[in-house]
mmCIF file of C-alpha atoms and ligand atoms in Angstrom:
data_model
loop_
_atom_site.group_PDB
_atom_site.id
_atom_site.type_symbol
_atom_site.label_atom_id
_atom_site.label_comp_id
_atom_site.label_asym_id
_atom_site.label_seq_id
_atom_site.Cartn_x
_atom_site.Cartn_y
_atom_site.Cartn_z
ATOM 1 C CA MET V 60 100.591 129.811 51.297
ATOM 2 C CA ALA V 61 102.314 126.345 49.913
ATOM 3 C CA HIS V 62 103.735 123.863 52.483
ATOM 4 C CA ASN V 63 106.886 122.208 51.896
ATOM 5 C CA VAL V 64 105.659 118.685 52.195
ATOM 6 C CA ILE V 65 102.449 116.863 53.137
ATOM 7 C CA ILE V 66 102.366 113.485 54.418
ATOM 8 C CA ILE V 67 99.136 111.360 53.608
ATOM 9 C CA GLY V 68 98.697 108.962 56.273
ATOM 10 C CA SER V 69 99.658 108.340 59.976
ATOM 11 C CA GLY V 70 100.884 104.608 59.790
ATOM 12 C CA PRO V 71 104.537 103.704 60.479
ATOM 13 C CA ALA V 72 105.543 104.997 57.264
ATOM 14 C CA GLY V 73 104.160 108.262 57.679
ATOM 15 C CA TYR V 74 105.245 108.995 61.102
ATOM 16 C CA THR V 75 108.783 107.859 60.311
ATOM 17 C CA ALA V 76 108.846 110.438 57.524
ATOM 18 C CA ALA V 77 107.422 113.126 59.667
ATOM 19 C CA ILE V 78 110.137 112.583 62.264
ATOM 20 C CA TYR V 79 112.890 113.007 59.470
ATOM 21 C CA LEU V 80 111.309 115.827 57.602
ATOM 22 C CA GLY V 81 110.565 117.546 61.187
ATOM 23 C CA ARG V 82 114.171 117.426 62.260
ATOM 24 C CA ALA V 83 115.224 118.418 58.867
ATOM 25 C CA GLY V 84 113.382 121.915 59.367
ATOM 26 C CA LEU V 85 110.959 121.239 56.933
ATOM 27 C CA ASP V 86 107.634 121.960 58.860
ATOM 28 C CA PRO V 87 105.922 118.648 57.843
ATOM 29 C CA VAL V 88 102.071 118.763 57.627
ATOM 30 C CA MET V 89 100.335 115.197 58.240
ATOM 31 C CA VAL V 90 96.855 114.407 56.891
ATOM 32 C CA THR V 91 96.134 111.342 59.332
ATOM 33 C CA GLY V 92 93.197 109.968 57.757
ATOM 34 C CA ALA V 93 89.651 110.425 59.377
ATOM 35 C CA LEU V 94 88.878 107.010 60.589
ATOM 36 C CA THR V 95 92.025 105.416 61.588
ATOM 37 C CA PRO V 96 94.707 107.524 62.653
ATOM 38 C CA GLY V 97 97.720 105.493 63.540
ATOM 39 C CA GLY V 98 97.003 103.138 60.834
ATOM 40 C CA GLN V 99 96.718 99.335 61.072
ATOM 41 C CA LEU V 100 98.425 98.859 64.339
ATOM 42 C CA VAL V 101 95.843 100.710 66.307
ATOM 43 C CA ASN V 102 93.797 97.558 65.624
ATOM 44 C CA THR V 103 96.214 94.677 67.075
ATOM 45 C CA THR V 104 97.164 93.927 70.541
ATOM 46 C CA GLU V 105 100.701 92.937 71.283
ATOM 47 C CA VAL V 106 103.637 93.723 68.960
ATOM 48 C CA GLU V 107 106.631 91.901 69.607
ATOM 49 C CA ASN V 108 108.743 92.300 66.526
ATOM 50 C CA PHE V 109 109.392 95.854 66.298
ATOM 51 C CA PRO V 110 113.002 96.627 67.473
ATOM 52 C CA GLY V 111 113.486 98.550 70.801
ATOM 53 C CA PHE V 112 110.969 96.999 72.810
ATOM 54 C CA PRO V 113 112.381 93.874 74.246
ATOM 55 C CA GLU V 114 109.089 92.830 76.393
ATOM 56 C CA GLY V 115 106.611 93.858 73.280
ATOM 57 C CA VAL V 116 104.521 96.810 73.008
ATOM 58 C CA MET V 117 100.817 97.327 72.620
ATOM 59 C CA GLY V 118 99.931 98.303 68.883
ATOM 60 C CA PRO V 119 98.164 101.586 69.970
ATOM 61 C CA GLU V 120 100.984 102.519 72.432
ATOM 62 C CA LEU V 121 103.574 102.229 69.590
ATOM 63 C CA MET V 122 101.569 104.449 67.378
ATOM 64 C CA ASP V 123 100.947 107.123 70.183
ATOM 65 C CA ASN V 124 104.723 107.131 70.865
ATOM 66 C CA MET V 125 105.441 107.616 66.930
ATOM 67 C CA ARG V 126 102.764 110.572 66.740
ATOM 68 C CA ALA V 127 104.430 112.028 69.957
ATOM 69 C CA GLN V 128 107.834 111.751 68.230
ATOM 70 C CA ALA V 129 106.364 113.318 65.215
ATOM 71 C CA LYS V 130 104.893 116.131 67.099
ATOM 72 C CA ARG V 131 108.124 116.934 69.265
ATOM 73 C CA PHE V 132 109.687 117.815 65.892
ATOM 74 C CA GLY V 133 106.973 119.981 64.800
ATOM 75 C CA THR V 134 104.476 118.075 62.548
ATOM 76 C CA GLU V 135 101.056 119.601 62.181
ATOM 77 C CA PHE V 136 98.477 117.076 62.105
ATOM 78 C CA ILE V 137 95.033 117.440 60.223
ATOM 79 C CA ALA V 138 92.635 114.763 61.040
ATOM 80 C CA ASP V 139 90.891 114.155 57.486
ATOM 81 C CA ASP V 140 90.953 112.208 54.430
ATOM 82 C CA VAL V 141 92.539 113.296 51.192
ATOM 83 C CA THR V 142 90.234 112.642 48.228
ATOM 84 C CA ALA V 143 92.369 113.986 45.350
ATOM 85 C CA ILE V 144 95.528 115.384 44.317
ATOM 86 C CA GLU V 145 96.157 117.517 41.331
ATOM 87 C CA SER V 146 98.839 119.423 39.852
ATOM 88 C CA ALA V 147 98.658 122.994 40.441
ATOM 89 C CA GLY V 148 101.990 124.863 39.641
ATOM 90 C CA SER V 149 104.083 125.059 36.374
ATOM 91 C CA ASP V 150 106.859 122.814 35.118
ATOM 92 C CA ASP V 151 109.625 125.198 36.619
ATOM 93 C CA ALA V 152 107.773 125.229 40.003
ATOM 94 C CA PRO V 153 105.420 122.089 40.504
ATOM 95 C CA LEU V 154 103.021 122.593 43.142
ATOM 96 C CA TYR V 155 100.265 119.994 44.142
ATOM 97 C CA ARG V 156 96.968 120.642 45.454
ATOM 98 C CA LEU V 157 95.218 118.126 47.908
ATOM 99 C CA ALA V 158 91.304 117.845 48.330
ATOM 100 C CA LEU V 159 90.171 117.020 52.033
ATOM 101 C CA SER V 160 86.944 115.260 52.555
ATOM 102 C CA ASP V 161 85.768 118.345 54.747
ATOM 103 C CA GLY V 162 86.042 120.416 51.219
ATOM 104 C CA GLU V 163 89.361 122.128 52.295
ATOM 105 C CA THR V 164 92.209 122.260 49.778
ATOM 106 C CA LEU V 165 95.909 122.253 50.783
ATOM 107 C CA GLU V 166 98.890 123.420 48.452
ATOM 108 C CA THR V 167 102.168 121.625 48.793
ATOM 109 C CA ARG V 168 105.728 121.390 47.013
ATOM 110 C CA ALA V 169 106.009 117.825 47.827
ATOM 111 C CA VAL V 170 103.873 114.759 48.801
ATOM 112 C CA ILE V 171 104.530 111.779 50.478
ATOM 113 C CA ILE V 172 101.782 109.089 50.022
ATOM 114 C CA ALA V 173 101.771 106.594 53.192
ATOM 115 C CA THR V 174 98.140 105.317 53.103
ATOM 116 C CA GLY V 175 98.869 101.603 53.639
ATOM 117 C CA SER V 176 96.555 98.890 52.494
ATOM 118 C CA ASN V 177 93.365 97.439 53.930
ATOM 119 C CA PHE V 178 93.165 93.612 54.187
ATOM 120 C CA ARG V 179 89.932 91.874 52.910
ATOM 121 C CA LYS V 180 87.645 90.467 55.420
ATOM 122 C CA LEU V 181 85.738 87.446 55.371
ATOM 123 C CA GLY V 182 82.389 89.242 56.648
ATOM 124 C CA VAL V 183 81.426 86.454 58.892
ATOM 125 C CA PRO V 184 79.969 86.451 62.603
ATOM 126 C CA GLY V 185 82.788 86.458 65.094
ATOM 127 C CA GLU V 186 85.528 87.912 62.861
ATOM 128 C CA VAL V 187 85.391 91.325 63.967
ATOM 129 C CA GLU V 188 84.825 90.429 67.610
ATOM 130 C CA LEU V 189 87.500 88.083 67.739
ATOM 131 C CA SER V 190 90.195 90.073 65.758
ATOM 132 C CA GLY V 191 93.416 90.166 67.795
ATOM 133 C CA HIS V 192 92.153 87.225 69.812
ATOM 134 C CA GLY V 193 92.913 84.239 67.239
ATOM 135 C CA VAL V 194 91.726 86.079 64.067
ATOM 136 C CA SER V 195 94.295 87.477 62.233
ATOM 137 C CA TYR V 196 95.338 88.811 58.912
ATOM 138 C CA CYS V 197 99.291 88.591 59.145
ATOM 139 C CA ALA V 198 100.999 85.244 59.854
ATOM 140 C CA THR V 199 104.530 86.734 60.257
ATOM 141 C CA CYS V 200 102.982 89.126 62.977
ATOM 142 C CA ASP V 201 100.782 86.561 65.268
ATOM 143 C CA GLY V 202 102.156 82.873 64.215
ATOM 144 C CA PHE V 203 104.133 82.856 67.071
ATOM 145 C CA PHE V 204 101.393 83.133 69.650
ATOM 146 C CA PHE V 205 99.972 79.670 68.278
ATOM 147 C CA ARG V 206 102.697 77.497 69.127
ATOM 148 C CA ASP V 207 101.301 73.761 69.332
ATOM 149 C CA LYS V 208 97.726 74.720 68.575
ATOM 150 C CA PRO V 209 95.578 73.998 65.630
ATOM 151 C CA ILE V 210 95.411 76.845 63.046
ATOM 152 C CA VAL V 211 93.214 77.611 60.066
ATOM 153 C CA VAL V 212 93.976 79.730 57.169
ATOM 154 C CA VAL V 213 91.415 80.885 54.755
ATOM 155 C CA GLY V 214 92.280 81.538 50.954
ATOM 156 C CA GLY V 215 93.660 80.158 47.910
ATOM 157 C CA GLY V 216 96.232 82.270 46.530
ATOM 158 C CA ASP V 217 100.207 82.308 46.882
ATOM 159 C CA SER V 218 99.816 84.410 50.083
ATOM 160 C CA ALA V 219 97.434 82.074 51.615
ATOM 161 C CA PHE V 220 99.716 79.285 50.931
ATOM 162 C CA GLU V 221 102.728 81.320 51.991
ATOM 163 C CA GLU V 222 101.409 81.680 55.136
ATOM 164 C CA ALA V 223 100.049 78.373 55.732
ATOM 165 C CA LEU V 224 103.392 76.660 55.115
ATOM 166 C CA PHE V 225 104.948 79.416 57.518
ATOM 167 C CA LEU V 226 102.460 78.740 60.241
ATOM 168 C CA THR V 227 103.230 74.701 59.999
ATOM 169 C CA ARG V 228 106.510 75.797 61.890
ATOM 170 C CA PHE V 229 104.355 77.005 64.954
ATOM 171 C CA GLY V 230 101.027 75.091 64.894
ATOM 172 C CA SER V 231 100.326 71.355 65.741
ATOM 173 C CA SER V 232 98.234 71.457 62.369
ATOM 174 C CA VAL V 233 97.335 73.975 59.811
ATOM 175 C CA THR V 234 94.046 73.533 57.762
ATOM 176 C CA LEU V 235 93.851 75.630 54.595
ATOM 177 C CA ILE V 236 90.252 76.226 53.809
ATOM 178 C CA HIS V 237 89.388 77.378 50.075
ATOM 179 C CA ARG V 238 85.791 78.067 48.480
ATOM 180 C CA ARG V 239 86.616 76.429 45.325
ATOM 181 C CA ASP V 240 88.377 73.258 44.307
ATOM 182 C CA GLU V 241 90.959 74.912 42.300
ATOM 183 C CA PHE V 242 93.810 77.261 43.735
ATOM 184 C CA ARG V 243 94.896 80.468 42.377
ATOM 185 C CA ALA V 244 98.384 79.744 43.931
ATOM 186 C CA SER V 245 101.082 78.478 41.789
ATOM 187 C CA GLN V 246 101.236 74.759 41.538
ATOM 188 C CA ILE V 247 104.937 74.723 43.205
ATOM 189 C CA MET V 248 103.114 76.301 46.267
ATOM 190 C CA VAL V 249 100.254 73.610 46.229
ATOM 191 C CA ASP V 250 102.800 70.723 45.769
ATOM 192 C CA ARG V 251 104.790 72.066 48.670
ATOM 193 C CA ALA V 252 101.513 72.157 50.666
ATOM 194 C CA LYS V 253 100.424 68.723 49.608
ATOM 195 C CA GLU V 254 103.824 67.218 50.859
ATOM 196 C CA ASN V 255 104.042 68.921 54.431
ATOM 197 C CA PRO V 256 102.519 66.500 56.884
ATOM 198 C CA LYS V 257 101.021 69.286 59.293
ATOM 199 C CA LEU V 258 99.051 70.848 56.390
ATOM 200 C CA THR V 259 95.676 69.737 55.423
ATOM 201 C CA LEU V 260 93.768 71.374 52.183
ATOM 202 C CA LEU V 261 90.112 71.727 52.474
ATOM 203 C CA THR V 262 88.579 72.620 49.154
ATOM 204 C CA ASN V 263 84.944 73.508 48.203
ATOM 205 C CA THR V 264 84.538 74.914 51.761
ATOM 206 C CA VAL V 265 83.653 78.425 53.233
ATOM 207 C CA VAL V 266 83.886 79.360 56.942
ATOM 208 C CA THR V 267 80.249 80.557 58.078
ATOM 209 C CA GLU V 268 81.129 81.742 61.441
ATOM 210 C CA ILE V 269 84.092 82.031 63.873
ATOM 211 C CA HIS V 270 83.615 80.969 67.382
ATOM 212 C CA GLY V 271 85.097 82.038 70.830
ATOM 213 C CA THR V 272 85.324 80.720 74.363
ATOM 214 C CA GLU V 273 86.191 82.378 77.423
ATOM 215 C CA THR V 274 89.728 81.447 78.491
ATOM 216 C CA ALA V 275 91.498 82.171 82.068
ATOM 217 C CA PRO V 276 93.640 85.339 81.869
ATOM 218 C CA ALA V 277 97.264 84.837 81.501
ATOM 219 C CA ALA V 278 98.349 87.113 84.372
ATOM 220 C CA PRO V 279 97.737 86.128 87.932
ATOM 221 C CA ALA V 280 95.289 88.058 90.467
ATOM 222 C CA LEU V 281 96.525 91.230 91.648
ATOM 223 C CA SER V 282 96.354 92.621 95.076
ATOM 224 C CA LEU V 283 95.805 96.215 95.816
ATOM 225 C CA GLY V 284 95.622 97.307 99.534
ATOM 226 C CA GLY V 285 94.342 93.795 100.483
ATOM 227 C CA LEU V 286 91.803 94.041 97.679
ATOM 228 C CA ALA V 287 91.994 91.021 95.138
ATOM 229 C CA LEU V 288 91.896 92.257 91.606
ATOM 230 C CA ASN V 289 91.085 89.458 89.121
ATOM 231 C CA PRO V 290 91.920 90.433 85.485
ATOM 232 C CA LYS V 291 89.067 90.231 83.098
ATOM 233 C CA PRO V 292 89.022 86.623 81.323
ATOM 234 C CA GLN V 293 89.489 86.754 77.568
ATOM 235 C CA VAL V 294 87.467 85.435 74.889
ATOM 236 C CA ASN V 295 89.526 83.853 72.369
ATOM 237 C CA VAL V 296 88.888 81.916 69.213
ATOM 238 C CA SER V 297 87.912 78.208 69.702
ATOM 239 C CA GLY V 298 86.654 77.053 66.311
ATOM 240 C CA VAL V 299 84.870 77.567 63.326
ATOM 241 C CA SER V 300 81.661 76.642 61.251
ATOM 242 C CA LEU V 301 82.077 75.286 57.984
ATOM 243 C CA LYS V 302 79.902 74.810 54.964
ATOM 244 C CA ASN V 303 80.718 72.733 51.738
ATOM 245 C CA THR V 304 79.885 74.922 48.598
ATOM 246 C CA VAL V 305 78.972 72.009 46.463
ATOM 247 C CA THR V 306 76.924 69.789 48.966
ATOM 248 C CA GLY V 307 75.713 72.291 51.532
ATOM 249 C CA GLU V 308 76.834 70.146 54.297
ATOM 250 C CA THR V 309 78.009 71.633 57.364
ATOM 251 C CA ALA V 310 80.703 70.863 60.214
ATOM 252 C CA GLU V 311 82.448 72.337 62.858
ATOM 253 C CA LEU V 312 86.225 72.321 63.229
ATOM 254 C CA GLU V 313 88.158 73.241 66.524
ATOM 255 C CA THR V 314 90.958 75.831 65.829
ATOM 256 C CA ALA V 315 92.771 78.388 68.138
ATOM 257 C CA ALA V 316 93.441 80.760 65.342
ATOM 258 C CA VAL V 317 92.045 81.824 62.041
ATOM 259 C CA PHE V 318 94.257 83.600 59.563
ATOM 260 C CA VAL V 319 92.427 85.320 56.936
ATOM 261 C CA ALA V 320 94.556 85.483 53.651
ATOM 262 C CA ILE V 321 92.228 86.738 50.952
ATOM 263 C CA GLY V 322 93.999 89.810 49.661
ATOM 264 C CA HIS V 323 94.734 93.510 50.468
ATOM 265 C CA THR V 324 93.551 96.412 48.802
ATOM 266 C CA PRO V 325 95.959 99.292 48.603
ATOM 267 C CA ALA V 326 94.422 102.664 49.804
ATOM 268 C CA THR V 327 95.676 104.637 46.416
ATOM 269 C CA ASP V 328 92.514 105.442 44.398
ATOM 270 C CA PHE V 329 92.695 109.139 45.414
ATOM 271 C CA ALA V 330 96.360 109.280 43.920
ATOM 272 C CA ALA V 331 95.432 107.689 40.764
ATOM 273 C CA SER V 332 95.785 110.756 38.580
ATOM 274 C CA VAL V 333 99.229 111.576 39.692
ATOM 275 C CA ALA V 334 101.070 108.122 40.583
ATOM 276 C CA SER V 335 101.245 105.279 38.369
ATOM 277 C CA ARG V 336 99.909 102.055 39.843
ATOM 278 C CA ASP V 337 100.029 98.225 39.032
ATOM 279 C CA GLU V 338 97.009 96.213 38.154
ATOM 280 C CA ASP V 339 96.064 95.588 42.227
ATOM 281 C CA GLY V 340 96.398 99.370 42.905
ATOM 282 C CA TYR V 341 100.059 99.297 44.500
ATOM 283 C CA ILE V 342 101.898 102.509 43.787
ATOM 284 C CA ILE V 343 104.960 101.969 41.521
ATOM 285 C CA VAL V 344 108.215 103.539 42.410
ATOM 286 C CA ASP V 345 111.524 103.973 40.675
ATOM 287 C CA GLY V 346 113.682 101.085 41.701
ATOM 288 C CA ALA V 347 114.848 101.428 45.563
ATOM 289 C CA SER V 348 113.664 104.980 45.757
ATOM 290 C CA THR V 349 110.330 106.077 46.845
ATOM 291 C CA ARG V 350 109.773 108.408 43.746
ATOM 292 C CA THR V 351 106.678 107.816 41.912
ATOM 293 C CA SER V 352 105.796 108.695 38.031
ATOM 294 C CA THR V 353 105.425 112.403 39.095
ATOM 295 C CA PRO V 354 108.451 114.456 40.323
ATOM 296 C CA GLY V 355 107.815 115.562 43.976
ATOM 297 C CA ILE V 356 105.294 112.824 44.757
ATOM 298 C CA PHE V 357 106.908 109.853 46.865
ATOM 299 C CA ALA V 358 105.245 106.960 48.200
ATOM 300 C CA ALA V 359 106.157 104.514 51.131
ATOM 301 C CA GLY V 360 104.854 101.690 53.142
ATOM 302 C CA ASP V 361 102.182 99.276 52.488
ATOM 303 C CA CYS V 362 100.432 101.057 49.695
ATOM 304 C CA VAL V 363 103.808 100.302 47.566
ATOM 305 C CA ASP V 364 104.992 97.147 49.318
ATOM 306 C CA ARG V 365 102.966 93.914 48.350
ATOM 307 C CA VAL V 366 105.776 91.561 50.125
ATOM 308 C CA TYR V 367 106.766 92.474 53.257
ATOM 309 C CA ARG V 368 104.059 94.339 54.663
ATOM 310 C CA GLN V 369 105.508 94.897 58.227
ATOM 311 C CA ALA V 370 105.666 97.856 60.559
ATOM 312 C CA ILE V 371 109.452 98.260 60.328
ATOM 313 C CA SER V 372 109.706 97.667 56.919
ATOM 314 C CA ALA V 373 106.858 100.645 56.406
ATOM 315 C CA ALA V 374 109.019 102.839 58.613
ATOM 316 C CA GLY V 375 112.201 102.252 56.752
ATOM 317 C CA MET V 376 110.463 103.035 53.712
ATOM 318 C CA GLY V 377 109.156 106.295 55.304
ATOM 319 C CA CYS V 378 112.398 107.315 56.224
ATOM 320 C CA ARG V 379 113.570 106.614 52.688
ATOM 321 C CA ALA V 380 110.697 108.805 51.432
ATOM 322 C CA ALA V 381 111.455 111.703 53.870
ATOM 323 C CA LEU V 382 115.128 111.599 52.520
ATOM 324 C CA ASP V 383 114.190 111.356 48.878
ATOM 325 C CA ALA V 384 111.720 114.444 49.442
ATOM 326 C CA GLN V 385 114.375 116.361 51.121
ATOM 327 C CA GLU V 386 116.825 116.043 48.483
ATOM 328 C CA TYR V 387 113.851 117.131 45.829
ATOM 329 C CA LEU V 388 113.055 120.141 47.917
ATOM 330 C CA SER V 389 116.597 121.291 48.122
ATOM 331 C CA GLU V 390 117.105 121.004 44.255
HETATM 332 C C1 LIG Z 164 95.990 93.189 62.926
HETATM 333 C C2 LIG Z 164 97.294 93.265 62.443
HETATM 334 C C3 LIG Z 164 98.354 93.207 63.415
HETATM 335 C C4 LIG Z 164 99.806 93.363 62.832
HETATM 336 N N1 LIG Z 164 100.752 92.989 63.637
HETATM 337 C C5 LIG Z 164 101.827 93.541 63.198
HETATM 338 C C6 LIG Z 164 103.029 93.067 64.053
HETATM 339 O O1 LIG Z 164 102.913 92.616 64.983
HETATM 340 N N2 LIG Z 164 104.175 93.526 63.707
HETATM 341 C C7 LIG Z 164 104.493 94.184 62.203
HETATM 342 O O2 LIG Z 164 105.609 94.679 62.009
HETATM 343 N N3 LIG Z 164 103.458 94.425 61.466
HETATM 344 C C8 LIG Z 164 102.180 94.488 61.934
HETATM 345 N N4 LIG Z 164 101.019 94.393 61.126
HETATM 346 C C9 LIG Z 164 101.312 94.884 59.851
HETATM 347 C C10 LIG Z 164 101.659 96.605 59.971
HETATM 348 O O3 LIG Z 164 100.556 97.173 60.625
HETATM 349 C C11 LIG Z 164 101.788 97.277 58.617
HETATM 350 O O4 LIG Z 164 102.715 96.466 57.606
HETATM 351 C C12 LIG Z 164 101.903 98.587 58.804
HETATM 352 O O5 LIG Z 164 101.007 99.269 59.752
HETATM 353 C C13 LIG Z 164 102.190 99.315 57.574
HETATM 354 O O6 LIG Z 164 102.245 100.669 57.630
HETATM 355 P P1 LIG Z 164 101.886 101.940 56.563
HETATM 356 O O7 LIG Z 164 102.559 103.341 57.315
HETATM 357 O O8 LIG Z 164 102.281 101.577 55.280
HETATM 358 O O9 LIG Z 164 100.289 102.102 56.632
HETATM 359 P P2 LIG Z 164 99.109 101.856 57.648
HETATM 360 O O10 LIG Z 164 99.487 101.305 59.201
HETATM 361 O O11 LIG Z 164 98.135 101.040 56.968
HETATM 362 O O12 LIG Z 164 98.680 103.218 57.810
HETATM 363 C C14 LIG Z 164 98.045 103.943 56.768
HETATM 364 C C15 LIG Z 164 97.398 105.276 57.180
HETATM 365 O O13 LIG Z 164 97.005 105.883 56.338
HETATM 366 C C16 LIG Z 164 95.815 106.557 56.576
HETATM 367 N N5 LIG Z 164 94.907 106.774 55.164
HETATM 368 C C17 LIG Z 164 94.356 105.745 54.330
HETATM 369 N N6 LIG Z 164 93.886 106.416 53.306
HETATM 370 C C18 LIG Z 164 93.974 107.838 53.489
HETATM 371 C C19 LIG Z 164 93.352 109.111 52.917
HETATM 372 N N7 LIG Z 164 92.874 108.983 51.723
HETATM 373 N N8 LIG Z 164 93.787 110.228 53.472
HETATM 374 C C20 LIG Z 164 94.534 110.377 54.522
HETATM 375 N N9 LIG Z 164 94.994 109.260 55.209
HETATM 376 C C21 LIG Z 164 94.719 108.013 54.754
HETATM 377 C C22 LIG Z 164 95.030 105.544 57.435
HETATM 378 O O14 LIG Z 164 94.042 106.057 58.295
HETATM 379 C C23 LIG Z 164 96.338 105.162 58.219
HETATM 380 O O15 LIG Z 164 96.376 106.113 59.330
HETATM 381 C C24 LIG Z 164 99.707 94.132 61.604
HETATM 382 C C25 LIG Z 164 98.840 94.281 60.877
HETATM 383 C C26 LIG Z 164 97.383 94.109 61.297
HETATM 384 C C27 LIG Z 164 96.317 94.464 60.496
#
């Protein structure tokens, strides 16, 4: 039996679409992704800019809440990956067949692709261990935490420069590190960076390791029945090892944060045969809608949006995809 609508991906875009479609009585099915159900926010600590949480909320808790809300309205979850989508119906009654990585197939009248994007990693020691403790991939999300502290940004494209310039509002200094001596970023961004007294450009340089040191816990010791409970000390970023790509010279640089801005890869390869994509793999949608190049297939969130890349903007687009799908299904 064909489903009404299948949502692929369980980030803010996917869960929001599921909440709307569930409330519309369309019995949505969600293929959550096998490895990271909940999406990118399950890998972060505190989220301070999602409306409705005046004290902030931990990323995994926010995503658990979204899942519970989608479940409440009847969403069925399948913990797997979609590996391909193909057309299986006629022009009069379009149908789509989704292949899952466990070999199963699902049929559906409409699809919402909400598979997000993966940020590229540096792949150096310390990066994974200190992620969320000074290593970040999003200046808008985390810049605020590094007020009056030295910050490093790695990358040489427009987004690296945008992040670095934005971070000068917070950091005591910002050092942008790039492996070549020429930047991919537009000249206007480079000029702006050069004019900014807080920003230093370090070219022909790579980060070879990210270091952390233990810092005292922010919260005071708790007392439970006369027993003192000391929160665990945290290890946070304290510096980076650098290497000059031309001379081979090495150096150490103190920093409280490393923002990695070397690009994102949208997770859209599986949809290539049904949805037109741009040269970087982002799904192309029709104007302000979420309609892709194939009727009945919609896309939302970071797999479409190369500009805003925030939980709230992904959630907003998930809402639009649900309303677009709802209209399509009622035609
Ligand atoms: C470390 C970090 C911290 C961040 N902090 C903030 C913050 O404080 N505030 C903020 O607003 N934003 C923050 N962001 C950005 C925010 O997480 C993203 O903008 C948002 O999660 C995008 O939502 P999405 O639904 O488009 O995709 P994602 O959250 O990326 O979810 C995509 C989902 O699709 C699934 N998927 C992928 N491929 C397949 C497939 N083939 N089949 C099935 N499922 C698949 C994945 O498993 C995942 O569940 C942060 C991002 C990172 C990485």
